């Protein structure tokens, strides 16, 4: 392949990646503002400012696009949590914070929470999904000796399943979402993994980082 052909191929790949990201960004915006559910593919491509036909070069359906958009957000959330964890210095508090912010953040955007509830378990073995961050946090917390975790993958499944179930309950009952469901869930999980009740309550209800 000549250098000219190689450059043209690279430009094509960059354009394809840019178009895909535009579609994901548009989907993220629609998930955030609550317009995703009723949006047509034409509306999505218009918002992304790409051609209608280009949609199917990247995704087979709206659901596939929305799942990609959620994964994109989760990667960003994971990076943000990494920054917070470095400041905390306590792996047990970091695990509790991940649980609390996952619930709180999702409930701020009910459409996003609904997507998580519908597709969340599919991220259980996704190396870029929430399970990877949860497992890291659980293993670090267990290494302190304050939590008892005999099976890390099972602990991940319990944590992720509990977060998704709590979101489903909160979506069905808005009064539950108004309460401290995130803190209550974190406290229950900490106690389940062996942290004494008083300490679990204190850790789960510690002030949130600004």
PDB file of C-alpha atoms in Angstrom:
ATOM      1  CA  UNK A   1       0.000   0.000   0.000  1.00  0.00           C
ATOM      2  CA  UNK A   2       1.365   3.412  -0.970  1.00  0.00           C
ATOM      3  CA  UNK A   3       1.755   6.197   1.540  1.00  0.00           C
ATOM      4  CA  UNK A   4      -1.029   8.091  -0.255  1.00  0.00           C
ATOM      5  CA  UNK A   5      -3.419   5.142   0.019  1.00  0.00           C
ATOM      6  CA  UNK A   6      -2.476   4.708   3.661  1.00  0.00           C
ATOM      7  CA  UNK A   7      -3.217   8.350   4.416  1.00  0.00           C
ATOM      8  CA  UNK A   8      -6.585   8.131   2.648  1.00  0.00           C
ATOM      9  CA  UNK A   9      -7.455   4.988   4.612  1.00  0.00           C
ATOM     10  CA  UNK A  10      -6.528   6.712   7.866  1.00  0.00           C
ATOM     11  CA  UNK A  11      -8.735   9.687   6.983  1.00  0.00           C
ATOM     12  CA  UNK A  12     -11.631   7.341   6.248  1.00  0.00           C
ATOM     13  CA  UNK A  13     -11.200   5.567   9.573  1.00  0.00           C
ATOM     14  CA  UNK A  14     -11.050   8.911  11.406  1.00  0.00           C
ATOM     15  CA  UNK A  15     -14.248  10.074   9.699  1.00  0.00           C
ATOM     16  CA  UNK A  16     -15.995   6.811  10.590  1.00  0.00           C
ATOM     17  CA  UNK A  17     -14.883   7.117  14.222  1.00  0.00           C
ATOM     18  CA  UNK A  18     -16.015  10.744  14.331  1.00  0.00           C
ATOM     19  CA  UNK A  19     -19.437   9.852  12.906  1.00  0.00           C
ATOM     20  CA  UNK A  20     -19.865   7.045  15.429  1.00  0.00           C
ATOM     21  CA  UNK A  21     -18.932   9.362  18.281  1.00  0.00           C
ATOM     22  CA  UNK A  22     -21.371  12.010  17.041  1.00  0.00           C
ATOM     23  CA  UNK A  23     -24.164   9.433  17.159  1.00  0.00           C
ATOM     24  CA  UNK A  24     -23.143   8.363  20.667  1.00  0.00           C
ATOM     25  CA  UNK A  25     -22.964  11.979  21.842  1.00  0.00           C
ATOM     26  CA  UNK A  26     -26.436  12.636  20.430  1.00  0.00           C
ATOM     27  CA  UNK A  27     -27.780   9.533  22.171  1.00  0.00           C
ATOM     28  CA  UNK A  28     -26.202  10.608  25.463  1.00  0.00           C
ATOM     29  CA  UNK A  29     -27.899  13.985  25.170  1.00  0.00           C
ATOM     30  CA  UNK A  30     -31.254  12.359  24.462  1.00  0.00           C
ATOM     31  CA  UNK A  31     -30.876   9.978  27.375  1.00  0.00           C
ATOM     32  CA  UNK A  32     -30.071  12.927  29.591  1.00  0.00           C
ATOM     33  CA  UNK A  33     -32.994  15.107  28.509  1.00  0.00           C
ATOM     34  CA  UNK A  34     -35.552  12.303  28.342  1.00  0.00           C
ATOM     35  CA  UNK A  35     -36.197  12.379  24.592  1.00  0.00           C
ATOM     36  CA  UNK A  36     -34.478   9.079  23.723  1.00  0.00           C
ATOM     37  CA  UNK A  37     -37.426   6.743  24.112  1.00  0.00           C
ATOM     38  CA  UNK A  38     -39.602   8.424  21.480  1.00  0.00           C
ATOM     39  CA  UNK A  39     -36.822   9.586  19.182  1.00  0.00           C
ATOM     40  CA  UNK A  40     -36.731   8.231  15.637  1.00  0.00           C
ATOM     41  CA  UNK A  41     -33.481   7.291  13.952  1.00  0.00           C
ATOM     42  CA  UNK A  42     -33.981  10.322  11.718  1.00  0.00           C
ATOM     43  CA  UNK A  43     -34.212  12.548  14.799  1.00  0.00           C
ATOM     44  CA  UNK A  44     -31.038  10.996  16.202  1.00  0.00           C
ATOM     45  CA  UNK A  45     -29.055  11.539  13.001  1.00  0.00           C
ATOM     46  CA  UNK A  46     -30.344  15.105  12.731  1.00  0.00           C
ATOM     47  CA  UNK A  47     -29.213  15.822  16.275  1.00  0.00           C
ATOM     48  CA  UNK A  48     -25.844  14.218  15.520  1.00  0.00           C
ATOM     49  CA  UNK A  49     -25.615  16.198  12.270  1.00  0.00           C
ATOM     50  CA  UNK A  50     -24.821  13.098  10.207  1.00  0.00           C
ATOM     51  CA  UNK A  51     -26.522  11.469   7.231  1.00  0.00           C
ATOM     52  CA  UNK A  52     -29.472   9.180   7.917  1.00  0.00           C
ATOM     53  CA  UNK A  53     -27.871   6.275   6.052  1.00  0.00           C
ATOM     54  CA  UNK A  54     -24.689   6.470   8.117  1.00  0.00           C
ATOM     55  CA  UNK A  55     -26.563   5.253  11.212  1.00  0.00           C
ATOM     56  CA  UNK A  56     -26.618   1.654   9.977  1.00  0.00           C
ATOM     57  CA  UNK A  57     -22.917   1.735   9.191  1.00  0.00           C
ATOM     58  CA  UNK A  58     -22.346   1.771  12.946  1.00  0.00           C
ATOM     59  CA  UNK A  59     -25.436   0.412  14.743  1.00  0.00           C
ATOM     60  CA  UNK A  60     -28.200  -2.067  13.949  1.00  0.00           C
ATOM     61  CA  UNK A  61     -30.826  -0.449  16.175  1.00  0.00           C
ATOM     62  CA  UNK A  62     -31.528   2.390  18.584  1.00  0.00           C
ATOM     63  CA  UNK A  63     -31.109  -0.018  21.510  1.00  0.00           C
ATOM     64  CA  UNK A  64     -27.594  -0.871  20.365  1.00  0.00           C
ATOM     65  CA  UNK A  65     -26.754   2.834  20.083  1.00  0.00           C
ATOM     66  CA  UNK A  66     -28.176   3.591  23.524  1.00  0.00           C
ATOM     67  CA  UNK A  67     -26.220   0.703  25.041  1.00  0.00           C
ATOM     68  CA  UNK A  68     -23.035   2.124  23.482  1.00  0.00           C
ATOM     69  CA  UNK A  69     -23.929   5.558  24.847  1.00  0.00           C
ATOM     70  CA  UNK A  70     -24.408   4.146  28.343  1.00  0.00           C
ATOM     71  CA  UNK A  71     -21.054   2.347  28.144  1.00  0.00           C
ATOM     72  CA  UNK A  72     -19.447   5.600  27.021  1.00  0.00           C
ATOM     73  CA  UNK A  73     -20.885   7.380  30.056  1.00  0.00           C
ATOM     74  CA  UNK A  74     -19.852   4.581  32.412  1.00  0.00           C
ATOM     75  CA  UNK A  75     -16.246   4.816  31.248  1.00  0.00           C
ATOM     76  CA  UNK A  76     -16.282   8.546  32.013  1.00  0.00           C
ATOM     77  CA  UNK A  77     -17.934   7.929  35.387  1.00  0.00           C
ATOM     78  CA  UNK A  78     -15.314   5.313  36.209  1.00  0.00           C
ATOM     79  CA  UNK A  79     -12.532   7.775  35.437  1.00  0.00           C
ATOM     80  CA  UNK A  80     -14.201  10.372  37.675  1.00  0.00           C
ATOM     81  CA  UNK A  81     -14.516   7.840  40.493  1.00  0.00           C
ATOM     82  CA  UNK A  82     -10.827   7.014  40.094  1.00  0.00           C
ATOM     83  CA  UNK A  83      -9.986  10.650  40.811  1.00  0.00           C
ATOM     84  CA  UNK A  84     -12.208  10.661  43.909  1.00  0.00           C
ATOM     85  CA  UNK A  85     -10.741   7.399  45.173  1.00  0.00           C
ATOM     86  CA  UNK A  86      -7.213   8.744  45.035  1.00  0.00           C
ATOM     87  CA  UNK A  87      -8.264  11.551  47.350  1.00  0.00           C
ATOM     88  CA  UNK A  88     -10.117   9.284  49.805  1.00  0.00           C
ATOM     89  CA  UNK A  89      -7.261   6.964  50.674  1.00  0.00           C
ATOM     90  CA  UNK A  90      -9.668   4.426  52.264  1.00  0.00           C
ATOM     91  CA  UNK A  91     -10.674   1.532  49.959  1.00  0.00           C
ATOM     92  CA  UNK A  92     -13.729   0.691  52.072  1.00  0.00           C
ATOM     93  CA  UNK A  93     -15.002   4.264  51.840  1.00  0.00           C
ATOM     94  CA  UNK A  94     -14.193   4.223  48.109  1.00  0.00           C
ATOM     95  CA  UNK A  95     -16.348   1.130  47.579  1.00  0.00           C
ATOM     96  CA  UNK A  96     -19.245   2.707  49.492  1.00  0.00           C
ATOM     97  CA  UNK A  97     -18.825   5.942  47.539  1.00  0.00           C
ATOM     98  CA  UNK A  98     -19.007   4.071  44.216  1.00  0.00           C
ATOM     99  CA  UNK A  99     -22.292   2.471  45.263  1.00  0.00           C
ATOM    100  CA  UNK A 100     -23.755   5.756  46.508  1.00  0.00           C
ATOM    101  CA  UNK A 101     -22.778   7.821  43.483  1.00  0.00           C
ATOM    102  CA  UNK A 102     -23.902   5.105  41.053  1.00  0.00           C
ATOM    103  CA  UNK A 103     -27.402   5.185  42.526  1.00  0.00           C
ATOM    104  CA  UNK A 104     -27.556   8.940  43.039  1.00  0.00           C
ATOM    105  CA  UNK A 105     -26.171   9.747  39.606  1.00  0.00           C
ATOM    106  CA  UNK A 106     -28.549   7.409  37.795  1.00  0.00           C
ATOM    107  CA  UNK A 107     -31.601   8.721  39.641  1.00  0.00           C
ATOM    108  CA  UNK A 108     -30.795  12.258  38.527  1.00  0.00           C
ATOM    109  CA  UNK A 109     -31.563  11.021  35.001  1.00  0.00           C
ATOM    110  CA  UNK A 110     -34.509   8.580  35.133  1.00  0.00           C
ATOM    111  CA  UNK A 111     -34.134   7.716  31.439  1.00  0.00           C
ATOM    112  CA  UNK A 112     -30.500   6.794  32.044  1.00  0.00           C
ATOM    113  CA  UNK A 113     -31.517   4.766  35.101  1.00  0.00           C
ATOM    114  CA  UNK A 114     -34.097   2.906  33.033  1.00  0.00           C
ATOM    115  CA  UNK A 115     -31.474   2.025  30.415  1.00  0.00           C
ATOM    116  CA  UNK A 116     -29.227   0.721  33.182  1.00  0.00           C
ATOM    117  CA  UNK A 117     -32.035  -1.349  34.689  1.00  0.00           C
ATOM    118  CA  UNK A 118     -32.883  -2.813  31.287  1.00  0.00           C
ATOM    119  CA  UNK A 119     -29.313  -3.529  30.177  1.00  0.00           C
ATOM    120  CA  UNK A 120     -27.208  -3.434  33.337  1.00  0.00           C
ATOM    121  CA  UNK A 121     -26.587  -7.147  33.761  1.00  0.00           C
ATOM    122  CA  UNK A 122     -25.077  -7.264  30.278  1.00  0.00           C
ATOM    123  CA  UNK A 123     -22.188  -5.200  31.698  1.00  0.00           C
ATOM    124  CA  UNK A 124     -21.332  -7.889  34.260  1.00  0.00           C
ATOM    125  CA  UNK A 125     -18.463  -9.274  32.167  1.00  0.00           C
ATOM    126  CA  UNK A 126     -17.636  -6.085  30.272  1.00  0.00           C
ATOM    127  CA  UNK A 127     -14.018  -5.091  30.852  1.00  0.00           C
ATOM    128  CA  UNK A 128     -14.970  -1.420  30.387  1.00  0.00           C
ATOM    129  CA  UNK A 129     -18.262  -1.577  32.252  1.00  0.00           C
ATOM    130  CA  UNK A 130     -19.145  -0.997  35.898  1.00  0.00           C
ATOM    131  CA  UNK A 131     -18.309  -4.562  36.931  1.00  0.00           C
ATOM    132  CA  UNK A 132     -14.606  -3.930  36.352  1.00  0.00           C
ATOM    133  CA  UNK A 133     -14.645  -0.876  38.636  1.00  0.00           C
ATOM    134  CA  UNK A 134     -16.733  -2.665  41.248  1.00  0.00           C
ATOM    135  CA  UNK A 135     -14.377  -5.635  41.332  1.00  0.00           C
ATOM    136  CA  UNK A 136     -11.366  -3.379  41.710  1.00  0.00           C
ATOM    137  CA  UNK A 137     -13.033  -1.517  44.585  1.00  0.00           C
ATOM    138  CA  UNK A 138     -14.181  -4.704  46.332  1.00  0.00           C
ATOM    139  CA  UNK A 139     -10.789  -6.375  46.098  1.00  0.00           C
ATOM    140  CA  UNK A 140      -9.052  -3.253  47.420  1.00  0.00           C
ATOM    141  CA  UNK A 141     -11.545  -2.993  50.297  1.00  0.00           C
ATOM    142  CA  UNK A 142     -11.164  -6.687  51.125  1.00  0.00           C
ATOM    143  CA  UNK A 143      -7.383  -6.309  51.168  1.00  0.00           C
ATOM    144  CA  UNK A 144      -7.711  -3.998  54.167  1.00  0.00           C
ATOM    145  CA  UNK A 145      -9.066  -6.945  56.192  1.00  0.00           C
ATOM    146  CA  UNK A 146     -12.186  -4.980  57.165  1.00  0.00           C
ATOM    147  CA  UNK A 147     -14.450  -6.649  54.594  1.00  0.00           C
ATOM    148  CA  UNK A 148     -14.810 -10.364  54.079  1.00  0.00           C
ATOM    149  CA  UNK A 149     -15.008 -11.294  50.414  1.00  0.00           C
ATOM    150  CA  UNK A 150     -14.525 -14.978  49.656  1.00  0.00           C
ATOM    151  CA  UNK A 151     -15.571 -14.771  46.003  1.00  0.00           C
ATOM    152  CA  UNK A 152     -14.881 -11.463  44.251  1.00  0.00           C
ATOM    153  CA  UNK A 153     -16.904 -12.139  41.056  1.00  0.00           C
ATOM    154  CA  UNK A 154     -19.889 -13.139  43.186  1.00  0.00           C
ATOM    155  CA  UNK A 155     -19.474 -10.008  45.300  1.00  0.00           C
ATOM    156  CA  UNK A 156     -19.465  -7.968  42.077  1.00  0.00           C
ATOM    157  CA  UNK A 157     -22.680  -9.646  40.927  1.00  0.00           C
ATOM    158  CA  UNK A 158     -24.308  -8.994  44.308  1.00  0.00           C
ATOM    159  CA  UNK A 159     -23.274  -5.330  44.252  1.00  0.00           C
ATOM    160  CA  UNK A 160     -24.293  -4.653  40.663  1.00  0.00           C
ATOM    161  CA  UNK A 161     -27.526  -6.590  41.076  1.00  0.00           C
ATOM    162  CA  UNK A 162     -28.358  -4.653  44.238  1.00  0.00           C
ATOM    163  CA  UNK A 163     -27.701  -1.309  42.538  1.00  0.00           C
ATOM    164  CA  UNK A 164     -29.904  -2.231  39.577  1.00  0.00           C
ATOM    165  CA  UNK A 165     -32.681  -3.581  41.802  1.00  0.00           C
ATOM    166  CA  UNK A 166     -32.593  -0.424  43.935  1.00  0.00           C
ATOM    167  CA  UNK A 167     -32.842   1.732  40.812  1.00  0.00           C
ATOM    168  CA  UNK A 168     -35.821  -0.280  39.614  1.00  0.00           C
ATOM    169  CA  UNK A 169     -37.571   0.182  42.963  1.00  0.00           C
ATOM    170  CA  UNK A 170     -36.822   3.895  42.995  1.00  0.00           C
ATOM    171  CA  UNK A 171     -38.132   4.330  39.460  1.00  0.00           C
ATOM    172  CA  UNK A 172     -41.362   2.576  40.428  1.00  0.00           C
ATOM    173  CA  UNK A 173     -41.730   4.522  43.687  1.00  0.00           C
ATOM    174  CA  UNK A 174     -40.577   8.160  43.462  1.00  0.00           C
ATOM    175  CA  UNK A 175     -40.935   8.509  47.236  1.00  0.00           C
ATOM    176  CA  UNK A 176     -38.154   5.960  47.641  1.00  0.00           C
ATOM    177  CA  UNK A 177     -35.878   7.962  45.359  1.00  0.00           C
ATOM    178  CA  UNK A 178     -36.364  11.038  47.528  1.00  0.00           C
ATOM    179  CA  UNK A 179     -35.007   9.197  50.578  1.00  0.00           C
ATOM    180  CA  UNK A 180     -31.463   8.051  51.239  1.00  0.00           C
ATOM    181  CA  UNK A 181     -31.750   4.861  49.190  1.00  0.00           C
ATOM    182  CA  UNK A 182     -28.136   5.191  48.021  1.00  0.00           C
ATOM    183  CA  UNK A 183     -26.792   5.444  51.561  1.00  0.00           C
ATOM    184  CA  UNK A 184     -29.054   2.669  52.839  1.00  0.00           C
ATOM    185  CA  UNK A 185     -27.915   0.342  50.071  1.00  0.00           C
ATOM    186  CA  UNK A 186     -24.235   1.090  50.697  1.00  0.00           C
ATOM    187  CA  UNK A 187     -24.710   0.456  54.422  1.00  0.00           C
ATOM    188  CA  UNK A 188     -26.477  -2.875  53.844  1.00  0.00           C
ATOM    189  CA  UNK A 189     -23.753  -4.050  51.465  1.00  0.00           C
ATOM    190  CA  UNK A 190     -20.973  -3.069  53.869  1.00  0.00           C
ATOM    191  CA  UNK A 191     -22.688  -4.958  56.693  1.00  0.00           C
ATOM    192  CA  UNK A 192     -23.233  -7.980  54.455  1.00  0.00           C
ATOM    193  CA  UNK A 193     -19.504  -8.066  53.730  1.00  0.00           C
ATOM    194  CA  UNK A 194     -18.734  -8.046  57.451  1.00  0.00           C
ATOM    195  CA  UNK A 195     -18.194  -4.418  58.428  1.00  0.00           C
ATOM    196  CA  UNK A 196     -19.558  -3.740  61.957  1.00  0.00           C
ATOM    197  CA  UNK A 197     -22.940  -2.001  61.934  1.00  0.00           C
ATOM    198  CA  UNK A 198     -21.753   1.261  63.536  1.00  0.00           C
ATOM    199  CA  UNK A 199     -18.817   1.601  61.167  1.00  0.00           C
ATOM    200  CA  UNK A 200     -20.940   0.663  58.138  1.00  0.00           C
ATOM    201  CA  UNK A 201     -23.430   3.389  59.012  1.00  0.00           C
ATOM    202  CA  UNK A 202     -20.693   5.990  59.452  1.00  0.00           C
ATOM    203  CA  UNK A 203     -18.931   5.081  56.192  1.00  0.00           C
ATOM    204  CA  UNK A 204     -22.154   4.957  54.171  1.00  0.00           C
ATOM    205  CA  UNK A 205     -23.318   8.324  55.447  1.00  0.00           C
ATOM    206  CA  UNK A 206     -20.054  10.228  55.304  1.00  0.00           C
ATOM    207  CA  UNK A 207     -20.233  13.625  53.554  1.00  0.00           C
ATOM    208  CA  UNK A 208     -20.035  13.313  49.770  1.00  0.00           C
ATOM    209  CA  UNK A 209     -17.095  14.935  47.983  1.00  0.00           C
ATOM    210  CA  UNK A 210     -17.953  18.242  46.367  1.00  0.00           C
TER     211      UNK A 210
END
